[in-house]
Coordinates of C-alpha atoms in Angstrom, one line a residue:
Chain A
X1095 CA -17.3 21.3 16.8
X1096 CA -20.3 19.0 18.2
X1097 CA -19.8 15.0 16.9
X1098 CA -21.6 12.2 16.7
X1099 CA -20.1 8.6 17.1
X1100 CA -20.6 5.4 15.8
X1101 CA -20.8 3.3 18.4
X1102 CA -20.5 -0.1 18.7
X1103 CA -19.4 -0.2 22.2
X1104 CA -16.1 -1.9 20.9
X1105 CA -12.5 -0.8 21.0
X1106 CA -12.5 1.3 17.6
X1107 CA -15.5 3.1 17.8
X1108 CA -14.4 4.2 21.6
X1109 CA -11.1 4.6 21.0
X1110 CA -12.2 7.3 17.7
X1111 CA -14.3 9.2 20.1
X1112 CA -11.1 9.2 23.0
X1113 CA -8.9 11.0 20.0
X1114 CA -11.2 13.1 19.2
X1115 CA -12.6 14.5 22.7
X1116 CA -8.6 14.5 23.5
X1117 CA -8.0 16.9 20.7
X1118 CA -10.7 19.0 22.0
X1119 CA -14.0 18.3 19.9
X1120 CA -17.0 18.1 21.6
X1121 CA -19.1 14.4 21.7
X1122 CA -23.2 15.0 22.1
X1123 CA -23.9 11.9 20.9
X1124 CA -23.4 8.5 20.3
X1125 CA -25.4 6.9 17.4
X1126 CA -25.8 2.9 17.9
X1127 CA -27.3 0.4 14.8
X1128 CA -28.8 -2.3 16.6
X1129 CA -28.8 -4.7 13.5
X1130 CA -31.0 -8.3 13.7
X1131 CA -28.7 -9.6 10.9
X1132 CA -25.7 -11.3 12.8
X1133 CA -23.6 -11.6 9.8
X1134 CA -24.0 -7.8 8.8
X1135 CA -20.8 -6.6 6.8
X1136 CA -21.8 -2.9 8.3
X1137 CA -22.1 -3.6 11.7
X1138 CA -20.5 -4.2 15.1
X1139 CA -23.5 -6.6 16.3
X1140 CA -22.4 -8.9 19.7
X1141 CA -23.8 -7.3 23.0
X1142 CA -25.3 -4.2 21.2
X1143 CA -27.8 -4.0 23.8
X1144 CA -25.1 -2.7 26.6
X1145 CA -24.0 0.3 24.5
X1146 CA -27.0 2.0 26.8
X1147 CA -25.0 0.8 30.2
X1148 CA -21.6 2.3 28.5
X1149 CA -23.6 5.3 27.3
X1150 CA -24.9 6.2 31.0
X1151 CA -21.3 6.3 32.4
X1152 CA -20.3 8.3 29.9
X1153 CA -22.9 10.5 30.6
X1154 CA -23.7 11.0 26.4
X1155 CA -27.1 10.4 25.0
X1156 CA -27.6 7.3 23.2
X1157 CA -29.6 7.2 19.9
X1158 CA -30.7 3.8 18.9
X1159 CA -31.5 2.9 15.3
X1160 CA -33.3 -0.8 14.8
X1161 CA -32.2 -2.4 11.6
X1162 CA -33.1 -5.7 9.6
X1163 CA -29.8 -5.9 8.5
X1164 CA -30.8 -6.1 5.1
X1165 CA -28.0 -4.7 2.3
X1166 CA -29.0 -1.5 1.2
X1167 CA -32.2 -0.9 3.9
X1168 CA -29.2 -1.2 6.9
X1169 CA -28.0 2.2 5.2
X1170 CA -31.5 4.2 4.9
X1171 CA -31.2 2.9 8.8
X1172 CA -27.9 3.6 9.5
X1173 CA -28.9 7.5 7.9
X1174 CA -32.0 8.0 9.4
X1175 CA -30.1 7.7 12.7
X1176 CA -27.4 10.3 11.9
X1177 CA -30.0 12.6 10.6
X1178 CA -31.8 12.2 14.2
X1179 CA -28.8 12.7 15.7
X1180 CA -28.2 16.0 13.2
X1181 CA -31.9 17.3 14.3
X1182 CA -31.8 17.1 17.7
X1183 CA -28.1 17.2 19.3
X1184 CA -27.1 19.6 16.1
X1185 CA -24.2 17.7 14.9
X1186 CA -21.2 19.0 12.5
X1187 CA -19.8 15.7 11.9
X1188 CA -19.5 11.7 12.8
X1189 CA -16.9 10.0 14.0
X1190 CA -16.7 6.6 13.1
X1191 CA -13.9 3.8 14.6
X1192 CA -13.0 2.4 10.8
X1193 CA -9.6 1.2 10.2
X1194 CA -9.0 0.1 6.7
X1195 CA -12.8 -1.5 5.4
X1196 CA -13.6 0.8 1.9
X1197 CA -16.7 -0.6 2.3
X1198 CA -17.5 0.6 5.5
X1199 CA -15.8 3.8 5.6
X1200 CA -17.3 5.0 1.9
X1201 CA -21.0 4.3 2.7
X1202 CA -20.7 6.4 5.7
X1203 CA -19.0 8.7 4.3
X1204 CA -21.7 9.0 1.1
X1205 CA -24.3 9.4 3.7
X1206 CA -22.4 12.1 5.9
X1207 CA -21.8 14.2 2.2
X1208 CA -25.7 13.7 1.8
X1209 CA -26.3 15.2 5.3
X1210 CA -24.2 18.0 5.1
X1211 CA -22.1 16.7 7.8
X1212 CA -18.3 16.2 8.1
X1213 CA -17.1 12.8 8.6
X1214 CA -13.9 11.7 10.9
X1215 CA -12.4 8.6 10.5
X1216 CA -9.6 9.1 13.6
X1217 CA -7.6 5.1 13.0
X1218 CA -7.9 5.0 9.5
X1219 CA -5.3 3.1 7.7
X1220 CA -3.9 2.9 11.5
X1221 CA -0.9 0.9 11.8
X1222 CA -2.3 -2.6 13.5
X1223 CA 0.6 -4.2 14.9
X1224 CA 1.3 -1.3 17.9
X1225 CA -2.6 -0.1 18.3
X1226 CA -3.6 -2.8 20.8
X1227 CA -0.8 -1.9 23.2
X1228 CA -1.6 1.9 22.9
X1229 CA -5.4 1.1 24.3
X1230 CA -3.3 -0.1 27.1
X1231 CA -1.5 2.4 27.4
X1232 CA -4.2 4.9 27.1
X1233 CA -6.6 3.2 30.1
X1234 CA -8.8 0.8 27.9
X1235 CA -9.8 -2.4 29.6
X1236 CA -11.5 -4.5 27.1
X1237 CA -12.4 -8.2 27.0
X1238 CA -13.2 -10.1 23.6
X1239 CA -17.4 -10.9 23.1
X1240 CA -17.1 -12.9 19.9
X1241 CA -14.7 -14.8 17.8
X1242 CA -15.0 -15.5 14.3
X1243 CA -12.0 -17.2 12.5
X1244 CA -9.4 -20.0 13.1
X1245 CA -7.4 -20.7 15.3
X1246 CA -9.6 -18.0 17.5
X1247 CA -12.6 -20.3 19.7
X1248 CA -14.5 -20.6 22.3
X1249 CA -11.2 -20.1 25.1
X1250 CA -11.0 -16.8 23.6
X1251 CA -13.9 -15.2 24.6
X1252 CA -14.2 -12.8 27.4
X1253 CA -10.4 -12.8 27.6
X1254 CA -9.5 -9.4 28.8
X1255 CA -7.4 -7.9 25.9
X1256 CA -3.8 -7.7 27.9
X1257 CA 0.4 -8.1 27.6
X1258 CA -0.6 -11.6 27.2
X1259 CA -3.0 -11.9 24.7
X1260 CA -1.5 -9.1 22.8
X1261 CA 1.6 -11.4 22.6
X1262 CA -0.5 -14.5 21.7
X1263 CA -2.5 -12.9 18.8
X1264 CA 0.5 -10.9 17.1
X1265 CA 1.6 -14.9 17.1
X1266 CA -1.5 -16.0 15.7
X1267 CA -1.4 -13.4 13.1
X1268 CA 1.8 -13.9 11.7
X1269 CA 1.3 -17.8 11.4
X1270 CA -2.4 -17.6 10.3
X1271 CA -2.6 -14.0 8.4
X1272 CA -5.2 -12.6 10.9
X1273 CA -5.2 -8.7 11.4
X1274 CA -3.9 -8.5 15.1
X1275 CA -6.4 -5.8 15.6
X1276 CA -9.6 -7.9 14.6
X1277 CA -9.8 -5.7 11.7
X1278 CA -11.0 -8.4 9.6
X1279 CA -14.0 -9.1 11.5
X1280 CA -11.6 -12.3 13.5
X1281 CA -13.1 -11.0 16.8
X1282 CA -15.3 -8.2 18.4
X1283 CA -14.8 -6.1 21.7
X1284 CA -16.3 -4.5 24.6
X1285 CA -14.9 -1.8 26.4
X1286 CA -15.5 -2.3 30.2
X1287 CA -13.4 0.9 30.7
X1288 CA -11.7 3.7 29.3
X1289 CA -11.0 7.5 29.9
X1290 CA -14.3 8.4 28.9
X1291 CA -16.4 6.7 31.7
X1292 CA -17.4 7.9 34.6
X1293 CA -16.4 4.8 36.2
X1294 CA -15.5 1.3 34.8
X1295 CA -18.5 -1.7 34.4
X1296 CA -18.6 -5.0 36.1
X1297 CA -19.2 -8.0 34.0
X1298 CA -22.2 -10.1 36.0
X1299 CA -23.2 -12.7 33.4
X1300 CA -22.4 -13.9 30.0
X1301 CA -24.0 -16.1 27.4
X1302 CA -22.3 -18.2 24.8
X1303 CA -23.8 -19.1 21.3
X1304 CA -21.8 -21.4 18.9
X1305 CA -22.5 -20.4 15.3
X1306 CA -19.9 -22.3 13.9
X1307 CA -16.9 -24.3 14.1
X1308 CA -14.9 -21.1 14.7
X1309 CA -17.5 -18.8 15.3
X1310 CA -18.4 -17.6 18.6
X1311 CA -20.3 -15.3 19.8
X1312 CA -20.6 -13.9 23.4
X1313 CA -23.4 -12.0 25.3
X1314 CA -22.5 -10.3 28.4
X1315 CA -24.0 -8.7 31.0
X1316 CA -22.3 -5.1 32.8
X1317 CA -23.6 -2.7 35.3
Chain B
X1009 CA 13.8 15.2 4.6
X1010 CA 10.3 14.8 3.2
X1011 CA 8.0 17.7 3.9
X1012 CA 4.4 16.8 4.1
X1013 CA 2.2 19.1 4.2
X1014 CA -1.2 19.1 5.7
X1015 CA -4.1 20.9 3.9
X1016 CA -6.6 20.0 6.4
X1017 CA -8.5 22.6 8.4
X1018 CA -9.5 20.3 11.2
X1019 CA -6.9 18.6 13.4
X1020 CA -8.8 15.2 13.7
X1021 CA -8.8 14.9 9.8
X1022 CA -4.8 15.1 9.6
X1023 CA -5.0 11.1 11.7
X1024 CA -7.0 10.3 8.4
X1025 CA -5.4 12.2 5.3
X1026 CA -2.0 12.8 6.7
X1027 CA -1.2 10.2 9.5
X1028 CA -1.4 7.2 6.7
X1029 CA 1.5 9.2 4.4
X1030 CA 3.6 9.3 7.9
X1031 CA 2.9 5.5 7.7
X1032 CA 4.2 4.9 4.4
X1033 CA 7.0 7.5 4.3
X1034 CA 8.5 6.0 7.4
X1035 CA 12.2 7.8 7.1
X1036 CA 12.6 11.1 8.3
X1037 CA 9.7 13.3 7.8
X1038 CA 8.0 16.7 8.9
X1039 CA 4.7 17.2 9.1
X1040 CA 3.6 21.0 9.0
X1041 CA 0.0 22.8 8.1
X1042 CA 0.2 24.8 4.8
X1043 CA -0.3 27.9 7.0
X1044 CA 2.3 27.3 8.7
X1045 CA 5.6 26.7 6.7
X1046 CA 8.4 28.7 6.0
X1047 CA 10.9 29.4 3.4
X1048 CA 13.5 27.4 6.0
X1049 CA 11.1 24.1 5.8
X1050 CA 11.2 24.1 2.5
X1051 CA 14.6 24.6 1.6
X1052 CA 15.4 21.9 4.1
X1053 CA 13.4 19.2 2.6
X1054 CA 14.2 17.4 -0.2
X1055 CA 10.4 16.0 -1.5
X1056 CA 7.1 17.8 -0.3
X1057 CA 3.6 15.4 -0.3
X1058 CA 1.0 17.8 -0.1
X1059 CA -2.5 16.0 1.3
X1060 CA -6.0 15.5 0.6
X1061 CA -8.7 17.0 2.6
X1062 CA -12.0 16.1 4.1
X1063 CA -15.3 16.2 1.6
X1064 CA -16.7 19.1 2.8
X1065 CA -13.1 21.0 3.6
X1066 CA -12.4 23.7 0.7
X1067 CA -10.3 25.8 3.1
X1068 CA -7.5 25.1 1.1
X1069 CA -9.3 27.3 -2.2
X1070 CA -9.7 30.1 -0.2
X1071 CA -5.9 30.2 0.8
X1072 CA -4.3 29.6 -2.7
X1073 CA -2.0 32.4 -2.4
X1074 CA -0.2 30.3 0.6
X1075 CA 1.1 27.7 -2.0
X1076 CA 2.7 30.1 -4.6
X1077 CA 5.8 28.7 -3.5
X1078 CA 5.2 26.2 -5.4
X1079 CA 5.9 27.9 -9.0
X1080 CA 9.6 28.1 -8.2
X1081 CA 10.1 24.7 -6.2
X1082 CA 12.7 22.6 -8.0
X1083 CA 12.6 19.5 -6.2
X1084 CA 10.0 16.3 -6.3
X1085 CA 6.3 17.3 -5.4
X1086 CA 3.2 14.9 -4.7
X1087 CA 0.0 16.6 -4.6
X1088 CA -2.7 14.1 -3.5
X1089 CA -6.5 14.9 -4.2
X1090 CA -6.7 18.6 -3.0
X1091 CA -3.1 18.5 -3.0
X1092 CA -3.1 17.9 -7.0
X1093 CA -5.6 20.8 -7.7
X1094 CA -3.4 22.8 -5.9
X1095 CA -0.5 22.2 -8.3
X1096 CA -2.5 22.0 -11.2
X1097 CA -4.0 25.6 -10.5
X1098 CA -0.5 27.0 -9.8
X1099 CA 1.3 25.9 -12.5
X1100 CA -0.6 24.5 -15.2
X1101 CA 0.0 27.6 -16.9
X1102 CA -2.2 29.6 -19.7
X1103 CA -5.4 28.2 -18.1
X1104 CA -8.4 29.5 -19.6
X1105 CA -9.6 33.0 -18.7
X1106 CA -12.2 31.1 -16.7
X1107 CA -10.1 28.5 -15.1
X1108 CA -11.4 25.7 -15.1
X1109 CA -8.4 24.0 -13.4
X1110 CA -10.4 22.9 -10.1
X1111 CA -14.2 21.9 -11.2
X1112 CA -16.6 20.3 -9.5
X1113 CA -17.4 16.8 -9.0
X1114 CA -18.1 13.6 -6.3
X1115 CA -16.5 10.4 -6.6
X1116 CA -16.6 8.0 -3.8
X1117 CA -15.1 4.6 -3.3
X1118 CA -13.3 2.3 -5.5
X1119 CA -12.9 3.4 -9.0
X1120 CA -11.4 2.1 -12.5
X1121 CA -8.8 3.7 -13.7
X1122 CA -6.9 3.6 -17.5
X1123 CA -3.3 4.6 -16.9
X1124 CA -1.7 5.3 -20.3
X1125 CA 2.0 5.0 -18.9
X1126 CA 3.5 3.8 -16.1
X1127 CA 3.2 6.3 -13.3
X1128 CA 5.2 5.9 -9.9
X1129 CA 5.2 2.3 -9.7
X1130 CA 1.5 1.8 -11.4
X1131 CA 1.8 -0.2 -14.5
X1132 CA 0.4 1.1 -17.6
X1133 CA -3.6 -0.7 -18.1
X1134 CA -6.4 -0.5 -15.8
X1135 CA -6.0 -0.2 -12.3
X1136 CA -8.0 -0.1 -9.4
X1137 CA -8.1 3.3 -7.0
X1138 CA -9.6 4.8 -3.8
X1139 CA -11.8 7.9 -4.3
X1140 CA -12.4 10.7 -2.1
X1141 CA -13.3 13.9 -3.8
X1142 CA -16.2 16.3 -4.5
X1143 CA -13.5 18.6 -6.5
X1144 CA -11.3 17.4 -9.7
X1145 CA -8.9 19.0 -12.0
X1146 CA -11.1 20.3 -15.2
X1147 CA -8.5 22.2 -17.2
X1148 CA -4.5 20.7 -16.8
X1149 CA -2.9 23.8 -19.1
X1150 CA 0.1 22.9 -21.3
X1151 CA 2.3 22.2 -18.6
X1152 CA 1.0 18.8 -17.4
X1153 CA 1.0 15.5 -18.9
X1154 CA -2.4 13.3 -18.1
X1155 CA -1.1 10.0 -17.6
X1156 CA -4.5 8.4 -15.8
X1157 CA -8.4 9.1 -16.9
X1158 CA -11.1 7.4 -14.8
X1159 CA -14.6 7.8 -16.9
X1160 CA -15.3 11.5 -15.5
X1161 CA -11.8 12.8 -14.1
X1162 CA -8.2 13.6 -15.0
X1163 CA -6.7 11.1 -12.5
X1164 CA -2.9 11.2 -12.2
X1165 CA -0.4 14.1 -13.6
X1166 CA 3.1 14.4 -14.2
X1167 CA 4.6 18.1 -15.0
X1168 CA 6.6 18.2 -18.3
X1169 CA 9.7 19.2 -17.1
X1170 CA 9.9 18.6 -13.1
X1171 CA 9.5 15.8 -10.6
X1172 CA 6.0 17.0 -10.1
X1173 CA 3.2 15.0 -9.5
X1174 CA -0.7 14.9 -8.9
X1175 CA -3.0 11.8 -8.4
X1176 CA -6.7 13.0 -7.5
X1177 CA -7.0 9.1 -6.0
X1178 CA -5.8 8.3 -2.5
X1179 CA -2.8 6.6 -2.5
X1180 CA -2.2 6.2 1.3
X1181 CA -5.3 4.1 1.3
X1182 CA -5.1 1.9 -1.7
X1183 CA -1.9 1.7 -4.2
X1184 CA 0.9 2.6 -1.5
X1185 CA 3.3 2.0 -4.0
X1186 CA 2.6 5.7 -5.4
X1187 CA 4.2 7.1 -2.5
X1188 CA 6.6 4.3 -2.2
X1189 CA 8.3 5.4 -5.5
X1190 CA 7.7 9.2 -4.9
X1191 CA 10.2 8.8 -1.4
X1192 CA 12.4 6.8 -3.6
X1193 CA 13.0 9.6 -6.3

């Protein structure tokens, strides 16, 4: 079956389309909403703009959908893209990286049933407090590009997701009642590597904008 | 043992419809496709969960004849979603001549529900539930009990006289607590 992803260039939305090319489905496409609202509830947003460099070395066409960000206009976006990606690379079905957000998961799901297009949601419900040590296991290298919730700051960013941090955060989250996993929006991700590129990305730059007093969030730059 | 049974027809849906009912279940468990079980899985376990599918997967209707197990199985049954109009077409008994046991209709999302009892650890009142269907249960036959009604659909079931249950919401996304008390039975 030919599949589209969601892709955010984070861990979920990678790690979705790793489970499904491992069980033997076939990825034409990745489908990336590059929204201008920051704060969108939809949307994956820091270091959007790399999903192209991730894209190339995974040697999948990238569809890019430009968004305002605005509430309900993010979704005619957000289904104009998977339509695209329905017309022209023929999908079946999206894969998306959502873990336990209703809201997420059922407004793509709505717009998949409008398509006439299965929807996969590969980690949902998955348990958190085991899944960052199986994208060790499995090859990913990830560092954090944005933090977004106390005790998480500015020290955070870039870390490369690892033993260490893994220990720190599953910490963190039992003192503080933060999904380990980022679930809740605490932090976003960037995979440098993973099974599904053709070889991993250096990190050459990075940016830093403050938005708040625990809110952080980090540009990078890869080739 | 608890038999669950997957009614999915693509593999990648079972990490979404039956991986989550692993998750709550926890103790020993077996998963197996509906196409696949025998007579020796079934006698060996002591609860069966059978799952919900994918929107736009009706596989399941096409293979009814693989479930009639089902009208002589004595011990606790959960059908969830596709898994309750399963049950409900099986053994609701003197349905219509035009069965109207599975009908058509989408709900998405979360969704009010009245429950008129308590059902498997959901107090009787209004309760909130997850959504994921374009088919419901039209017709129950006399040998059902409705014990939830959303607006539109026959919600949650309990047979008369077994340990049998449907919920057309999914419980191993919101309201664990259904299949909490279903293991404990």
């Amino acid at each position: 079956m030919k599949l589209g992803v969601l892709f955010s260039g984070g861990k979920d939305s990678l790690y979705a389309a790793y489970l499904a090319r491992k069980m033997g489905y076939e990825i034409v496409c990745l489908i990336s909403i590059n929204s201008e609202n920051k704060e969108s509830f939809m949307f994956h947003t820091p270091s959007i703009g790399k999903t192209e460099v991730q894209a190339g070395v995974m040697g999948i066409p990238l569809i890019v959908q430009r968004t305002k960000g605005e509430k309900e206009e993010e979704l005619k976006d957000l289904k104009e893209a998977i339509k695209k990606a329905k017309e022209n690379y023929e999908i079946e079905g999206v894969v998306t990286g959502a873990i336990g957000s209703i809201y997420q998961a059922s407004r793509v799901q709505k717009i998949c049933d409008e398509l006439g297009i299965e929807c996969f949601n590969p980690l949902w419900q998955k348990e958190e407090s085991n899944y960052l040590d199986e994208l060790l296991e499995n090859g990913f290298e990830i560092i954090l590009t944005g933090v977004f919730a106390y005790p998480l700051d500015e020290k955070w960013l870039f870390r490369k997701i690892d033993k260490d941090l893994i220990k720190e955060i599953k910490a963190l989250a039992v003192k503080y009642k933060i999904h380990p996993a980022g679930e809740g929006g605490e932090y976003e991700t960037f995979v440098l590597n993973c099974p599904l590129y053709s070889r991993g990305l250096k990190l050459t730059g990075k940016s830093v904008t403050k938005e708040g007093e625990n809110s952080f969030r980090g540009e990078v730059e890869v080739k | 043992m608890i038999l669950i049974l997957s009614l999915c027809k693509e593999k990648l849906h079972e990490l979404e419809f039956v991986k989550p009912i692993e998750k709550i279940v926890k103790e020993n468990h077996l998963v197996k496709s509906y196409k696949d079980i025998t007579m020796g899985d079934l006698k060996k376990a002591d609860k069966v969960i059978l799952s919900g599918t994918s929107l736009k997967d009706f596989d399941y209707l096409g293979d009814l004849d693989n479930f009639l197990w089902i009208k002589d199985f004595d011990k606790p049954l959960l059908g969830i979603c596709a898994g309750m109009q399963v049950l409900v077409h099986h053994l609701g008994g003197e349905l219509s001549r035009d069965d109207r046991s599975i009908i058509e209709h989408i709900e998405i999302g979360i969704n009010t529900v009245k429950f008129n009892k308590t059902f498997l650890g959901i107090p009787k009142g209004k309760s909130e539930v997850y959504s994921l269907h374009r088919l419901g249960v039209g017709e129950i036959g006399k040998n059902f009990d409705v014990y939830a009604k959303s607006d539109k659909d026959i919600q949650a079931v309990k047979h008369k006289s077994k340990d049998i249950y449907g919920v057309l919401f999914h419980p191993e996304v919101y309201n664990h607590e259904v299949i909490e008390e279903f293991a404990k039975l």
